[in-house]
PDB file of C-alpha atoms in Angstrom:
ATOM      1  CA  MET S   1     -98.002 -16.996 -50.451  1.00 57.00           C
ATOM      2  CA  SER S   2     -99.300 -18.894 -53.472  1.00 56.00           C
ATOM      3  CA  ASP S   3    -102.644 -19.702 -55.027  1.00 59.00           C
ATOM      4  CA  THR S   4    -101.462 -22.044 -57.765  1.00 66.00           C
ATOM      5  CA  ALA S   5     -99.080 -24.944 -58.098  1.00 73.00           C
ATOM      6  CA  LEU S   6     -95.822 -23.082 -58.503  1.00 75.00           C
ATOM      7  CA  PHE S   7     -93.060 -25.441 -57.589  1.00 81.00           C
ATOM      8  CA  ALA S   8     -94.643 -28.831 -58.406  1.00 78.00           C
ATOM      9  CA  MET S   9     -92.434 -30.663 -55.959  1.00 77.00           C
ATOM     10  CA  LEU S  10     -93.318 -33.208 -53.329  1.00 71.00           C
ATOM     11  CA  PRO S  11     -94.084 -31.373 -50.089  1.00 66.00           C
ATOM     12  CA  PRO S  12     -91.967 -32.385 -47.093  1.00 66.00           C
ATOM     13  CA  PHE S  13     -94.629 -34.167 -45.058  1.00 63.00           C
ATOM     14  CA  TYR S  14     -92.830 -37.137 -43.651  1.00 60.00           C
ATOM     15  CA  ASP S  15     -94.789 -40.374 -43.546  1.00 63.00           C
ATOM     16  CA  VAL S  16     -94.286 -42.641 -40.555  1.00 65.00           C
ATOM     17  CA  PRO S  17     -93.067 -46.137 -41.493  1.00 63.00           C
ATOM     18  CA  PRO S  18     -95.846 -48.760 -41.251  1.00 62.00           C
ATOM     19  CA  HIS S  19     -93.615 -50.877 -39.013  1.00 69.00           C
ATOM     20  CA  GLU S  20     -91.088 -49.855 -36.416  1.00 71.00           C
ATOM     21  CA  HIS S  21     -88.670 -52.770 -36.643  1.00 82.00           C
ATOM     22  CA  ALA S  22     -86.561 -53.882 -39.590  1.00 87.00           C
ATOM     23  CA  GLU S  23     -87.308 -57.532 -38.858  1.00 91.00           C
ATOM     24  CA  TRP S  24     -90.872 -57.203 -40.185  1.00 90.00           C
ATOM     25  CA  TYR S  25     -89.610 -56.038 -43.585  1.00 92.00           C
ATOM     26  CA  LEU S  26     -86.893 -58.686 -43.738  1.00 94.00           C
ATOM     27  CA  LYS S  27     -89.391 -61.458 -43.004  1.00 93.00           C
ATOM     28  CA  ARG S  28     -91.634 -60.173 -45.812  1.00 93.00           C
ATOM     29  CA  ILE S  29     -88.722 -60.266 -48.243  1.00 95.00           C
ATOM     30  CA  GLN S  30     -87.695 -63.761 -47.217  1.00 93.00           C
ATOM     31  CA  LYS S  31     -91.233 -65.116 -47.304  1.00 91.00           C
ATOM     32  CA  GLU S  32     -92.169 -63.642 -50.679  1.00 92.00           C
ATOM     33  CA  HIS S  33     -88.908 -64.124 -52.549  1.00 93.00           C
ATOM     34  CA  GLN S  34     -86.987 -66.875 -50.736  1.00 88.00           C
ATOM     35  CA  ILE S  35     -83.887 -64.731 -50.482  1.00 91.00           C
ATOM     36  CA  ARG S  36     -81.325 -65.714 -47.895  1.00 92.00           C
ATOM     37  CA  ILE S  37     -80.441 -62.464 -46.171  1.00 94.00           C
ATOM     38  CA  GLU S  38     -76.815 -62.448 -45.092  1.00 94.00           C
ATOM     39  CA  LYS S  39     -76.580 -58.698 -44.560  1.00 95.00           C
ATOM     40  CA  TYR S  40     -78.697 -55.633 -45.139  1.00 95.00           C
ATOM     41  CA  ARG S  41     -78.781 -51.860 -44.930  1.00 92.00           C
ATOM     42  CA  TYR S  42     -81.893 -49.960 -43.893  1.00 90.00           C
ATOM     43  CA  LEU S  43     -82.016 -46.511 -45.534  1.00 83.00           C
ATOM     44  CA  LYS S  44     -84.253 -44.723 -43.068  1.00 70.00           C
ATOM     45  CA  TRP S  45     -83.805 -41.253 -44.533  1.00 66.00           C
ATOM     46  CA  ALA S  46     -86.062 -41.918 -47.546  1.00 67.00           C
ATOM     47  CA  PHE S  47     -89.357 -39.989 -47.503  1.00 71.00           C
ATOM     48  CA  ASP S  48     -91.968 -42.078 -49.305  1.00 80.00           C
ATOM     49  CA  ASN S  49     -90.478 -45.538 -48.898  1.00 85.00           C
ATOM     50  CA  ASP S  50     -88.615 -47.701 -46.438  1.00 87.00           C
ATOM     51  CA  VAL S  51     -85.614 -48.864 -48.430  1.00 91.00           C
ATOM     52  CA  PHE S  52     -83.526 -51.974 -47.801  1.00 94.00           C
ATOM     53  CA  ILE S  53     -80.372 -53.049 -49.605  1.00 95.00           C
ATOM     54  CA  ILE S  54     -80.071 -56.824 -49.293  1.00 96.00           C
ATOM     55  CA  ASN S  55     -76.691 -58.580 -49.603  1.00 96.00           C
ATOM     56  CA  ASN S  56     -75.402 -55.563 -51.570  1.00 94.00           C
ATOM     57  CA  GLU S  57     -77.339 -56.988 -54.501  1.00 96.00           C
ATOM     58  CA  VAL S  58     -81.028 -56.052 -54.371  1.00 97.00           C
ATOM     59  CA  VAL S  59     -82.843 -52.839 -53.441  1.00 96.00           C
ATOM     60  CA  PHE S  60     -86.304 -53.303 -51.908  1.00 96.00           C
ATOM     61  CA  ARG S  61     -88.727 -50.402 -51.503  1.00 94.00           C
ATOM     62  CA  PHE S  62     -91.727 -50.468 -49.157  1.00 92.00           C
ATOM     63  CA  PRO S  63     -94.176 -47.578 -49.792  1.00 89.00           C
ATOM     64  CA  ARG S  64     -95.264 -45.805 -46.598  1.00 83.00           C
ATOM     65  CA  THR S  65     -98.721 -44.681 -47.669  1.00 81.00           C
ATOM     66  CA  GLU S  66    -101.572 -46.072 -49.698  1.00 83.00           C
ATOM     67  CA  LYS S  67    -101.113 -43.279 -52.238  1.00 82.00           C
ATOM     68  CA  VAL S  68     -97.479 -44.193 -52.844  1.00 84.00           C
ATOM     69  CA  ARG S  69     -98.325 -47.895 -52.738  1.00 86.00           C
ATOM     70  CA  SER S  70    -100.972 -47.573 -55.431  1.00 88.00           C
ATOM     71  CA  ASN S  71     -98.485 -45.696 -57.599  1.00 90.00           C
ATOM     72  CA  LEU S  72     -95.849 -48.425 -57.332  1.00 93.00           C
ATOM     73  CA  LYS S  73     -97.372 -50.603 -60.042  1.00 93.00           C
ATOM     74  CA  TYR S  74     -97.340 -47.683 -62.475  1.00 95.00           C
ATOM     75  CA  GLU S  75     -93.711 -46.960 -61.657  1.00 95.00           C
ATOM     76  CA  ILE S  76     -92.841 -50.587 -62.399  1.00 96.00           C
ATOM     77  CA  GLU S  77     -94.798 -50.519 -65.666  1.00 96.00           C
ATOM     78  CA  PHE S  78     -93.148 -47.244 -66.661  1.00 97.00           C
ATOM     79  CA  LEU S  79     -89.647 -48.580 -66.064  1.00 97.00           C
ATOM     80  CA  ASN S  80     -90.525 -51.611 -68.193  1.00 95.00           C
ATOM     81  CA  PHE S  81     -91.724 -49.192 -70.875  1.00 97.00           C
ATOM     82  CA  LEU S  82     -88.382 -47.346 -70.726  1.00 96.00           C
ATOM     83  CA  ASN S  83     -86.401 -50.558 -71.179  1.00 91.00           C
ATOM     84  CA  GLY S  84     -84.334 -50.144 -74.346  1.00 90.00           C
ATOM     85  CA  LYS S  85     -85.394 -46.515 -74.826  1.00 92.00           C
ATOM     86  CA  LEU S  86     -82.636 -44.976 -72.678  1.00 94.00           C
ATOM     87  CA  LYS S  87     -78.877 -45.322 -72.800  1.00 93.00           C
ATOM     88  CA  THR S  88     -78.732 -44.641 -69.050  1.00 96.00           C
ATOM     89  CA  SER S  89     -78.841 -47.415 -66.452  1.00 96.00           C
ATOM     90  CA  ILE S  90     -82.163 -47.369 -64.588  1.00 97.00           C
ATOM     91  CA  PRO S  91     -83.891 -49.759 -62.156  1.00 96.00           C
ATOM     92  CA  ARG S  92     -85.841 -52.697 -63.475  1.00 95.00           C
ATOM     93  CA  TYR S  93     -88.011 -54.424 -60.916  1.00 96.00           C
ATOM     94  CA  SER S  94     -87.693 -58.187 -60.909  1.00 95.00           C
ATOM     95  CA  TYR S  95     -89.112 -58.794 -57.414  1.00 96.00           C
ATOM     96  CA  VAL S  96     -92.740 -57.787 -56.850  1.00 96.00           C
ATOM     97  CA  SER S  97     -94.817 -58.918 -53.857  1.00 94.00           C
ATOM     98  CA  LYS S  98     -98.064 -60.795 -54.441  1.00 93.00           C
ATOM     99  CA  SER S  99    -100.088 -57.909 -53.010  1.00 91.00           C
ATOM    100  CA  ASP S 100     -98.069 -55.258 -54.893  1.00 91.00           C
ATOM    101  CA  ASP S 101     -97.162 -53.524 -51.636  1.00 91.00           C
ATOM    102  CA  PHE S 102     -93.376 -53.689 -52.090  1.00 95.00           C
ATOM    103  CA  ALA S 103     -90.888 -54.473 -54.835  1.00 96.00           C
ATOM    104  CA  GLY S 104     -87.190 -54.856 -55.505  1.00 97.00           C
ATOM    105  CA  TYR S 105     -84.603 -54.566 -58.261  1.00 96.00           C
ATOM    106  CA  LYS S 106     -81.005 -55.620 -58.811  1.00 96.00           C
ATOM    107  CA  ILE S 107     -78.776 -52.845 -57.550  1.00 95.00           C
ATOM    108  CA  ILE S 108     -77.337 -50.503 -60.168  1.00 94.00           C
ATOM    109  CA  PRO S 109     -73.528 -50.480 -59.866  1.00 93.00           C
ATOM    110  CA  GLY S 110     -72.093 -47.210 -58.636  1.00 94.00           C
ATOM    111  CA  LYS S 111     -71.970 -44.711 -55.809  1.00 94.00           C
ATOM    112  CA  THR S 112     -74.279 -41.781 -55.174  1.00 95.00           C
ATOM    113  CA  LEU S 113     -72.910 -38.837 -57.138  1.00 97.00           C
ATOM    114  CA  THR S 114     -73.190 -36.156 -54.474  1.00 94.00           C
ATOM    115  CA  ALA S 115     -71.823 -32.678 -55.078  1.00 94.00           C
ATOM    116  CA  ALA S 116     -68.682 -33.631 -53.153  1.00 95.00           C
ATOM    117  CA  ALA S 117     -68.260 -36.837 -55.173  1.00 97.00           C
ATOM    118  CA  PHE S 118     -68.678 -34.929 -58.425  1.00 97.00           C
ATOM    119  CA  LYS S 119     -66.092 -32.362 -57.336  1.00 96.00           C
ATOM    120  CA  SER S 120     -63.542 -35.154 -56.815  1.00 97.00           C
ATOM    121  CA  LEU S 121     -63.875 -36.407 -60.402  1.00 97.00           C
ATOM    122  CA  SER S 122     -61.381 -35.574 -63.119  1.00 97.00           C
ATOM    123  CA  MET S 123     -62.416 -32.903 -65.607  1.00 97.00           C
ATOM    124  CA  SER S 124     -62.846 -35.593 -68.254  1.00 97.00           C
ATOM    125  CA  ASN S 125     -65.238 -37.568 -66.046  1.00 98.00           C
ATOM    126  CA  LYS S 126     -67.144 -34.429 -65.066  1.00 98.00           C
ATOM    127  CA  GLU S 127     -67.755 -33.772 -68.748  1.00 97.00           C
ATOM    128  CA  LYS S 128     -68.938 -37.365 -69.197  1.00 98.00           C
ATOM    129  CA  VAL S 129     -71.389 -36.968 -66.323  1.00 98.00           C
ATOM    130  CA  ILE S 130     -72.880 -33.781 -67.757  1.00 98.00           C
ATOM    131  CA  ASP S 131     -73.081 -35.226 -71.271  1.00 98.00           C
ATOM    132  CA  GLN S 132     -74.761 -38.394 -70.027  1.00 98.00           C
ATOM    133  CA  LEU S 133     -77.190 -36.490 -67.806  1.00 98.00           C
ATOM    134  CA  ILE S 134     -78.301 -34.173 -70.582  1.00 98.00           C
ATOM    135  CA  GLY S 135     -78.582 -37.219 -72.844  1.00 98.00           C
ATOM    136  CA  PHE S 136     -80.877 -38.839 -70.289  1.00 98.00           C
ATOM    137  CA  ILE S 137     -82.961 -35.659 -70.022  1.00 98.00           C
ATOM    138  CA  ASN S 138     -83.208 -35.259 -73.798  1.00 98.00           C
ATOM    139  CA  ASP S 139     -84.447 -38.843 -74.152  1.00 97.00           C
ATOM    140  CA  PHE S 140     -86.851 -38.551 -71.221  1.00 98.00           C
ATOM    141  CA  HIS S 141     -88.327 -35.216 -72.264  1.00 98.00           C
ATOM    142  CA  GLY S 142     -88.896 -36.646 -75.729  1.00 97.00           C
ATOM    143  CA  ILE S 143     -91.417 -39.203 -74.457  1.00 97.00           C
ATOM    144  CA  ALA S 144     -94.815 -38.558 -76.068  1.00 97.00           C
ATOM    145  CA  LEU S 145     -97.326 -37.324 -73.493  1.00 97.00           C
ATOM    146  CA  ASP S 146     -99.945 -39.775 -74.761  1.00 97.00           C
ATOM    147  CA  ASP S 147     -97.585 -42.607 -73.824  1.00 97.00           C
ATOM    148  CA  PHE S 148     -96.464 -40.970 -70.590  1.00 97.00           C
ATOM    149  CA  GLU S 149     -99.977 -40.377 -69.254  1.00 97.00           C
ATOM    150  CA  LYS S 150    -100.670 -44.116 -69.225  1.00 97.00           C
ATOM    151  CA  PHE S 151     -98.434 -44.391 -66.165  1.00 97.00           C
ATOM    152  CA  LYS S 152    -100.376 -41.860 -64.047  1.00 94.00           C
ATOM    153  CA  PRO S 153     -97.719 -39.146 -63.707  1.00 95.00           C
ATOM    154  CA  LYS S 154     -98.433 -36.234 -61.394  1.00 92.00           C
ATOM    155  CA  LYS S 155     -99.474 -32.894 -62.814  1.00 91.00           C
ATOM    156  CA  ARG S 156     -98.610 -29.438 -61.540  1.00 86.00           C
ATOM    157  CA  GLU S 157    -102.217 -28.761 -60.550  1.00 85.00           C
ATOM    158  CA  ALA S 158    -102.111 -31.636 -58.075  1.00 84.00           C
ATOM    159  CA  PHE S 159     -99.723 -29.692 -55.846  1.00 85.00           C
ATOM    160  CA  ILE S 160    -101.938 -26.688 -55.086  1.00 84.00           C
ATOM    161  CA  ASP S 161    -103.326 -27.938 -51.751  1.00 82.00           C
ATOM    162  CA  GLU S 162    -100.004 -29.418 -50.694  1.00 84.00           C
ATOM    163  CA  GLU S 163     -98.155 -26.184 -51.357  1.00 86.00           C
ATOM    164  CA  LYS S 164    -100.658 -24.271 -49.230  1.00 87.00           C
ATOM    165  CA  LYS S 165     -99.933 -26.698 -46.388  1.00 87.00           C
ATOM    166  CA  VAL S 166     -96.208 -26.159 -46.895  1.00 89.00           C
ATOM    167  CA  GLU S 167     -96.597 -22.408 -46.590  1.00 88.00           C
ATOM    168  CA  THR S 168     -98.571 -22.806 -43.363  1.00 90.00           C
ATOM    169  CA  GLU S 169     -95.839 -25.018 -41.924  1.00 91.00           C
ATOM    170  CA  LEU S 170     -93.143 -22.567 -43.013  1.00 94.00           C
ATOM    171  CA  SER S 171     -94.746 -19.831 -40.945  1.00 93.00           C
ATOM    172  CA  ALA S 172     -95.596 -22.028 -37.966  1.00 94.00           C
ATOM    173  CA  ARG S 173     -92.563 -24.328 -37.745  1.00 93.00           C
ATOM    174  CA  LEU S 174     -89.621 -23.002 -39.701  1.00 95.00           C
ATOM    175  CA  PHE S 175     -89.685 -19.209 -39.488  1.00 97.00           C
ATOM    176  CA  PRO S 176     -89.456 -19.118 -35.661  1.00 96.00           C
ATOM    177  CA  ARG S 177     -86.128 -20.988 -36.013  1.00 96.00           C
ATOM    178  CA  LEU S 178     -84.641 -18.513 -38.496  1.00 97.00           C
ATOM    179  CA  SER S 179     -83.321 -14.979 -38.326  1.00 96.00           C
ATOM    180  CA  LYS S 180     -85.306 -12.066 -39.728  1.00 96.00           C
ATOM    181  CA  THR S 181     -82.870 -11.878 -42.626  1.00 97.00           C
ATOM    182  CA  GLU S 182     -83.418 -15.549 -43.474  1.00 97.00           C
ATOM    183  CA  VAL S 183     -87.206 -15.280 -43.226  1.00 97.00           C
ATOM    184  CA  TYR S 184     -87.123 -12.241 -45.483  1.00 96.00           C
ATOM    185  CA  ALA S 185     -84.971 -14.147 -47.981  1.00 96.00           C
ATOM    186  CA  ILE S 186     -87.534 -16.953 -48.205  1.00 96.00           C
ATOM    187  CA  GLU S 187     -90.519 -14.609 -48.458  1.00 95.00           C
ATOM    188  CA  SER S 188     -88.799 -12.551 -51.146  1.00 95.00           C
ATOM    189  CA  PHE S 189     -87.868 -15.730 -52.960  1.00 96.00           C
ATOM    190  CA  TYR S 190     -91.511 -16.874 -53.008  1.00 93.00           C
ATOM    191  CA  ARG S 191     -92.682 -13.513 -54.328  1.00 92.00           C
ATOM    192  CA  GLU S 192     -90.077 -13.474 -57.089  1.00 93.00           C
ATOM    193  CA  SER S 193     -90.780 -17.085 -57.996  1.00 93.00           C
ATOM    194  CA  LYS S 194     -94.390 -16.272 -58.818  1.00 89.00           C
ATOM    195  CA  THR S 195     -93.316 -14.017 -61.669  1.00 91.00           C
ATOM    196  CA  TYR S 196     -91.371 -16.864 -63.243  1.00 94.00           C
ATOM    197  CA  LEU S 197     -93.481 -19.922 -62.445  1.00 91.00           C
ATOM    198  CA  CYS S 198     -97.059 -18.804 -62.969  1.00 87.00           C
ATOM    199  CA  ASN S 199     -96.744 -19.133 -66.725  1.00 86.00           C
ATOM    200  CA  ILE S 200     -94.714 -22.108 -67.882  1.00 92.00           C
ATOM    201  CA  PRO S 201     -94.328 -21.890 -71.676  1.00 95.00           C
ATOM    202  CA  ASN S 202     -93.831 -25.622 -72.257  1.00 96.00           C
ATOM    203  CA  ILE S 203     -94.580 -28.852 -70.427  1.00 96.00           C
ATOM    204  CA  CYS S 204     -93.284 -32.353 -71.026  1.00 97.00           C
ATOM    205  CA  ALA S 205     -92.570 -35.699 -69.386  1.00 98.00           C
ATOM    206  CA  THR S 206     -90.094 -35.149 -66.532  1.00 97.00           C
ATOM    207  CA  HIS S 207     -88.337 -37.335 -63.976  1.00 97.00           C
ATOM    208  CA  GLY S 208     -89.602 -34.941 -61.310  1.00 93.00           C
ATOM    209  CA  ASP S 209     -86.925 -35.606 -58.694  1.00 92.00           C
ATOM    210  CA  LEU S 210     -83.660 -35.410 -60.604  1.00 95.00           C
ATOM    211  CA  TYR S 211     -81.021 -34.216 -58.176  1.00 92.00           C
ATOM    212  CA  ALA S 212     -77.609 -35.422 -57.034  1.00 94.00           C
ATOM    213  CA  TYR S 213     -78.827 -38.087 -54.611  1.00 91.00           C
ATOM    214  CA  ASN S 214     -80.717 -39.864 -57.395  1.00 94.00           C
ATOM    215  CA  VAL S 215     -77.683 -40.055 -59.676  1.00 97.00           C
ATOM    216  CA  LEU S 216     -75.129 -42.871 -59.448  1.00 97.00           C
ATOM    217  CA  TRP S 217     -71.579 -42.981 -60.839  1.00 98.00           C
ATOM    218  CA  ASN S 218     -70.038 -46.254 -61.980  1.00 97.00           C
ATOM    219  CA  LYS S 219     -66.337 -45.399 -62.007  1.00 95.00           C
ATOM    220  CA  ASP S 220     -65.375 -48.715 -63.617  1.00 95.00           C
ATOM    221  CA  LYS S 221     -67.433 -47.944 -66.715  1.00 96.00           C
ATOM    222  CA  SER S 222     -67.455 -44.141 -66.402  1.00 97.00           C
ATOM    223  CA  GLU S 223     -71.245 -44.237 -66.628  1.00 97.00           C
ATOM    224  CA  ILE S 224     -74.115 -42.733 -64.687  1.00 98.00           C
ATOM    225  CA  GLY S 225     -77.280 -44.385 -63.477  1.00 97.00           C
ATOM    226  CA  VAL S 226     -80.536 -42.693 -62.467  1.00 97.00           C
ATOM    227  CA  ILE S 227     -82.899 -43.997 -59.774  1.00 94.00           C
ATOM    228  CA  ASP S 228     -86.221 -43.148 -58.068  1.00 92.00           C
ATOM    229  CA  PHE S 229     -88.899 -42.747 -60.708  1.00 95.00           C
ATOM    230  CA  SER S 230     -91.737 -42.481 -58.188  1.00 90.00           C
ATOM    231  CA  ASP S 231     -92.280 -38.755 -58.790  1.00 91.00           C
ATOM    232  CA  ILE S 232     -92.645 -38.634 -62.569  1.00 95.00           C
ATOM    233  CA  LEU S 233     -94.397 -35.448 -63.547  1.00 95.00           C
ATOM    234  CA  ILE S 234     -95.961 -33.687 -66.511  1.00 96.00           C
ATOM    235  CA  GLY S 235     -94.450 -30.317 -65.890  1.00 94.00           C
ATOM    236  CA  ASP S 236     -91.795 -27.735 -66.518  1.00 96.00           C
ATOM    237  CA  PRO S 237     -88.750 -29.192 -68.322  1.00 97.00           C
ATOM    238  CA  ALA S 238     -86.576 -26.813 -66.287  1.00 97.00           C
ATOM    239  CA  LYS S 239     -87.418 -28.872 -63.184  1.00 96.00           C
ATOM    240  CA  ASP S 240     -85.054 -31.653 -64.256  1.00 97.00           C
ATOM    241  CA  PHE S 241     -82.182 -29.171 -64.584  1.00 97.00           C
ATOM    242  CA  GLU S 242     -82.015 -28.850 -60.812  1.00 95.00           C
ATOM    243  CA  VAL S 243     -79.401 -31.608 -60.833  1.00 96.00           C
ATOM    244  CA  PHE S 244     -76.875 -29.453 -62.679  1.00 97.00           C
ATOM    245  CA  TYR S 245     -76.987 -26.786 -59.973  1.00 96.00           C
ATOM    246  CA  ASP S 246     -75.946 -29.465 -57.495  1.00 94.00           C
ATOM    247  CA  TYR S 247     -72.711 -29.668 -59.470  1.00 96.00           C
ATOM    248  CA  GLY S 248     -72.282 -25.976 -60.263  1.00 93.00           C
ATOM    249  CA  ASP S 249     -74.033 -23.125 -62.105  1.00 92.00           C
ATOM    250  CA  SER S 250     -71.659 -23.322 -65.054  1.00 95.00           C
ATOM    251  CA  TYR S 251     -72.657 -26.935 -65.722  1.00 97.00           C
ATOM    252  CA  ALA S 252     -76.303 -25.919 -65.988  1.00 97.00           C
ATOM    253  CA  GLU S 253     -75.338 -23.501 -68.754  1.00 96.00           C
ATOM    254  CA  VAL S 254     -73.267 -26.171 -70.541  1.00 97.00           C
ATOM    255  CA  ALA S 255     -76.150 -28.643 -70.340  1.00 98.00           C
ATOM    256  CA  TYR S 256     -78.666 -26.083 -71.559  1.00 98.00           C
ATOM    257  CA  LYS S 257     -76.678 -25.558 -74.763  1.00 97.00           C
ATOM    258  CA  LYS S 258     -76.997 -29.291 -75.414  1.00 98.00           C
ATOM    259  CA  TYR S 259     -80.670 -29.480 -74.473  1.00 98.00           C
ATOM    260  CA  GLU S 260     -82.845 -30.564 -77.397  1.00 97.00           C
ATOM    261  CA  GLY S 261     -86.250 -29.641 -75.977  1.00 96.00           C
ATOM    262  CA  PRO S 262     -88.073 -26.303 -76.319  1.00 93.00           C
ATOM    263  CA  LYS S 263     -86.057 -23.452 -74.841  1.00 95.00           C
ATOM    264  CA  ASP S 264     -87.194 -20.111 -73.459  1.00 96.00           C
ATOM    265  CA  THR S 265     -85.669 -16.983 -71.932  1.00 96.00           C
ATOM    266  CA  ASP S 266     -86.309 -17.895 -68.276  1.00 96.00           C
ATOM    267  CA  PHE S 267     -85.567 -21.623 -68.470  1.00 97.00           C
ATOM    268  CA  LEU S 268     -82.412 -21.600 -66.327  1.00 97.00           C
ATOM    269  CA  LYS S 269     -83.858 -19.063 -63.911  1.00 97.00           C
ATOM    270  CA  ARG S 270     -86.718 -21.442 -63.185  1.00 96.00           C
ATOM    271  CA  ALA S 271     -84.266 -24.333 -62.803  1.00 97.00           C
ATOM    272  CA  GLU S 272     -82.374 -22.328 -60.190  1.00 96.00           C
ATOM    273  CA  ILE S 273     -85.653 -21.610 -58.384  1.00 96.00           C
ATOM    274  CA  TYR S 274     -86.443 -25.344 -58.158  1.00 95.00           C
ATOM    275  CA  TYR S 275     -82.922 -25.926 -56.859  1.00 95.00           C
ATOM    276  CA  LYS S 276     -83.382 -23.350 -54.104  1.00 95.00           C
ATOM    277  CA  VAL S 277     -86.869 -24.395 -53.065  1.00 93.00           C
ATOM    278  CA  HIS S 278     -85.601 -27.939 -52.593  1.00 91.00           C
ATOM    279  CA  SER S 279     -83.336 -26.644 -49.816  1.00 93.00           C
ATOM    280  CA  ILE S 280     -86.288 -24.903 -48.130  1.00 94.00           C
ATOM    281  CA  TYR S 281     -88.364 -28.076 -48.251  1.00 91.00           C
ATOM    282  CA  THR S 282     -85.495 -30.158 -46.880  1.00 90.00           C
ATOM    283  CA  LEU S 283     -84.999 -27.705 -44.024  1.00 92.00           C
ATOM    284  CA  LEU S 284     -88.691 -27.813 -43.185  1.00 92.00           C
ATOM    285  CA  SER S 285     -88.649 -31.618 -43.462  1.00 88.00           C
ATOM    286  CA  SER S 286     -86.061 -31.807 -40.681  1.00 86.00           C
ATOM    287  CA  LEU S 287     -88.676 -30.274 -38.364  1.00 88.00           C
ATOM    288  CA  LEU S 288     -91.493 -32.552 -39.535  1.00 83.00           C
ATOM    289  CA  GLY S 289     -89.993 -35.908 -38.639  1.00 76.00           C
ATOM    290  CA  ALA S 290     -87.646 -36.661 -41.523  1.00 74.00           C
ATOM    291  CA  ARG S 291     -84.429 -38.403 -40.555  1.00 73.00           C
ATOM    292  CA  ILE S 292     -82.225 -35.529 -41.631  1.00 81.00           C
ATOM    293  CA  SER S 293     -80.609 -33.133 -39.195  1.00 87.00           C
ATOM    294  CA  PHE S 294     -81.658 -29.514 -38.981  1.00 92.00           C
ATOM    295  CA  ASP S 295     -78.007 -28.416 -38.933  1.00 93.00           C
ATOM    296  CA  ASP S 296     -77.166 -30.162 -42.204  1.00 91.00           C
ATOM    297  CA  SER S 297     -80.314 -28.852 -43.865  1.00 92.00           C
ATOM    298  CA  TYR S 298     -79.660 -25.361 -42.521  1.00 95.00           C
ATOM    299  CA  ARG S 299     -76.135 -25.359 -43.942  1.00 94.00           C
ATOM    300  CA  ARG S 300     -77.441 -26.421 -47.353  1.00 92.00           C
ATOM    301  CA  PHE S 301     -80.136 -23.754 -47.261  1.00 95.00           C
ATOM    302  CA  LYS S 302     -77.648 -20.976 -46.455  1.00 96.00           C
ATOM    303  CA  GLU S 303     -75.284 -22.124 -49.206  1.00 93.00           C
ATOM    304  CA  ARG S 304     -77.989 -22.080 -51.845  1.00 93.00           C
ATOM    305  CA  PHE S 305     -79.289 -18.681 -50.803  1.00 94.00           C
ATOM    306  CA  GLY S 306     -75.849 -17.137 -50.312  1.00 92.00           C
ATOM    307  CA  LEU S 307     -76.523 -16.309 -46.670  1.00 89.00           C
TER     308      LEU S 307
END
């Protein structure tokens, strides 16, 4: 369906954890950092990392592949670079293993700001969330590319081969599970997307994976936090607007009016495309080993495509 990097998103190829049992990870944490583990949570649904929350205080991330592992040091350096440059709470790694194969940071206060959680907020707090998110995006997109490139961000061109693999898996794995109407919707969506994504008028530093599950809400301070900087990307600024569609189309329009970066006619249309393709990738991921149910992914897909 495509011959260029259109979507510039991580493809949903689930990486098997390097170790089957949680005890191996816990022993590594204890040995390297002398932390007494009284309780823990193992977040198995993560794609690129095995994630542990220790004593409700520290988040440890164990990369699943050598590619992700080699990128970890750049993520840590980038977050150190951002220190003091953003008003938004972000991770700051203070625990790094001797072999640089896993790292941890003090947990950022707050709960994941899912679409349902956002809906439950007061109108005043919803406005604060949108204002703080667009403030984060404005600051992030303003990072000079010369500075940004030092931290080895991905580029759109790097996704060409991966996207071809995704399209093969869509035909082989996903389409047989869907109705003809749903298959047609995806194929039509891909065709339409090409007209909007083949020529991106502006590129900048982007978070690359800014959606609801990477946003936290600290109700005590009425402040957001943003996590997971492992997918930083030199790409389309509209990509980071996907998060607003999680909360509602109208909020994307409000945020766009406050956006300080270069604007163009199709900006929000592209943002909506990224939002929709994320649901396709998640649905496919459920068939490729990710710990997310097909039913939940299917429901999300149908909602986003109005099916």
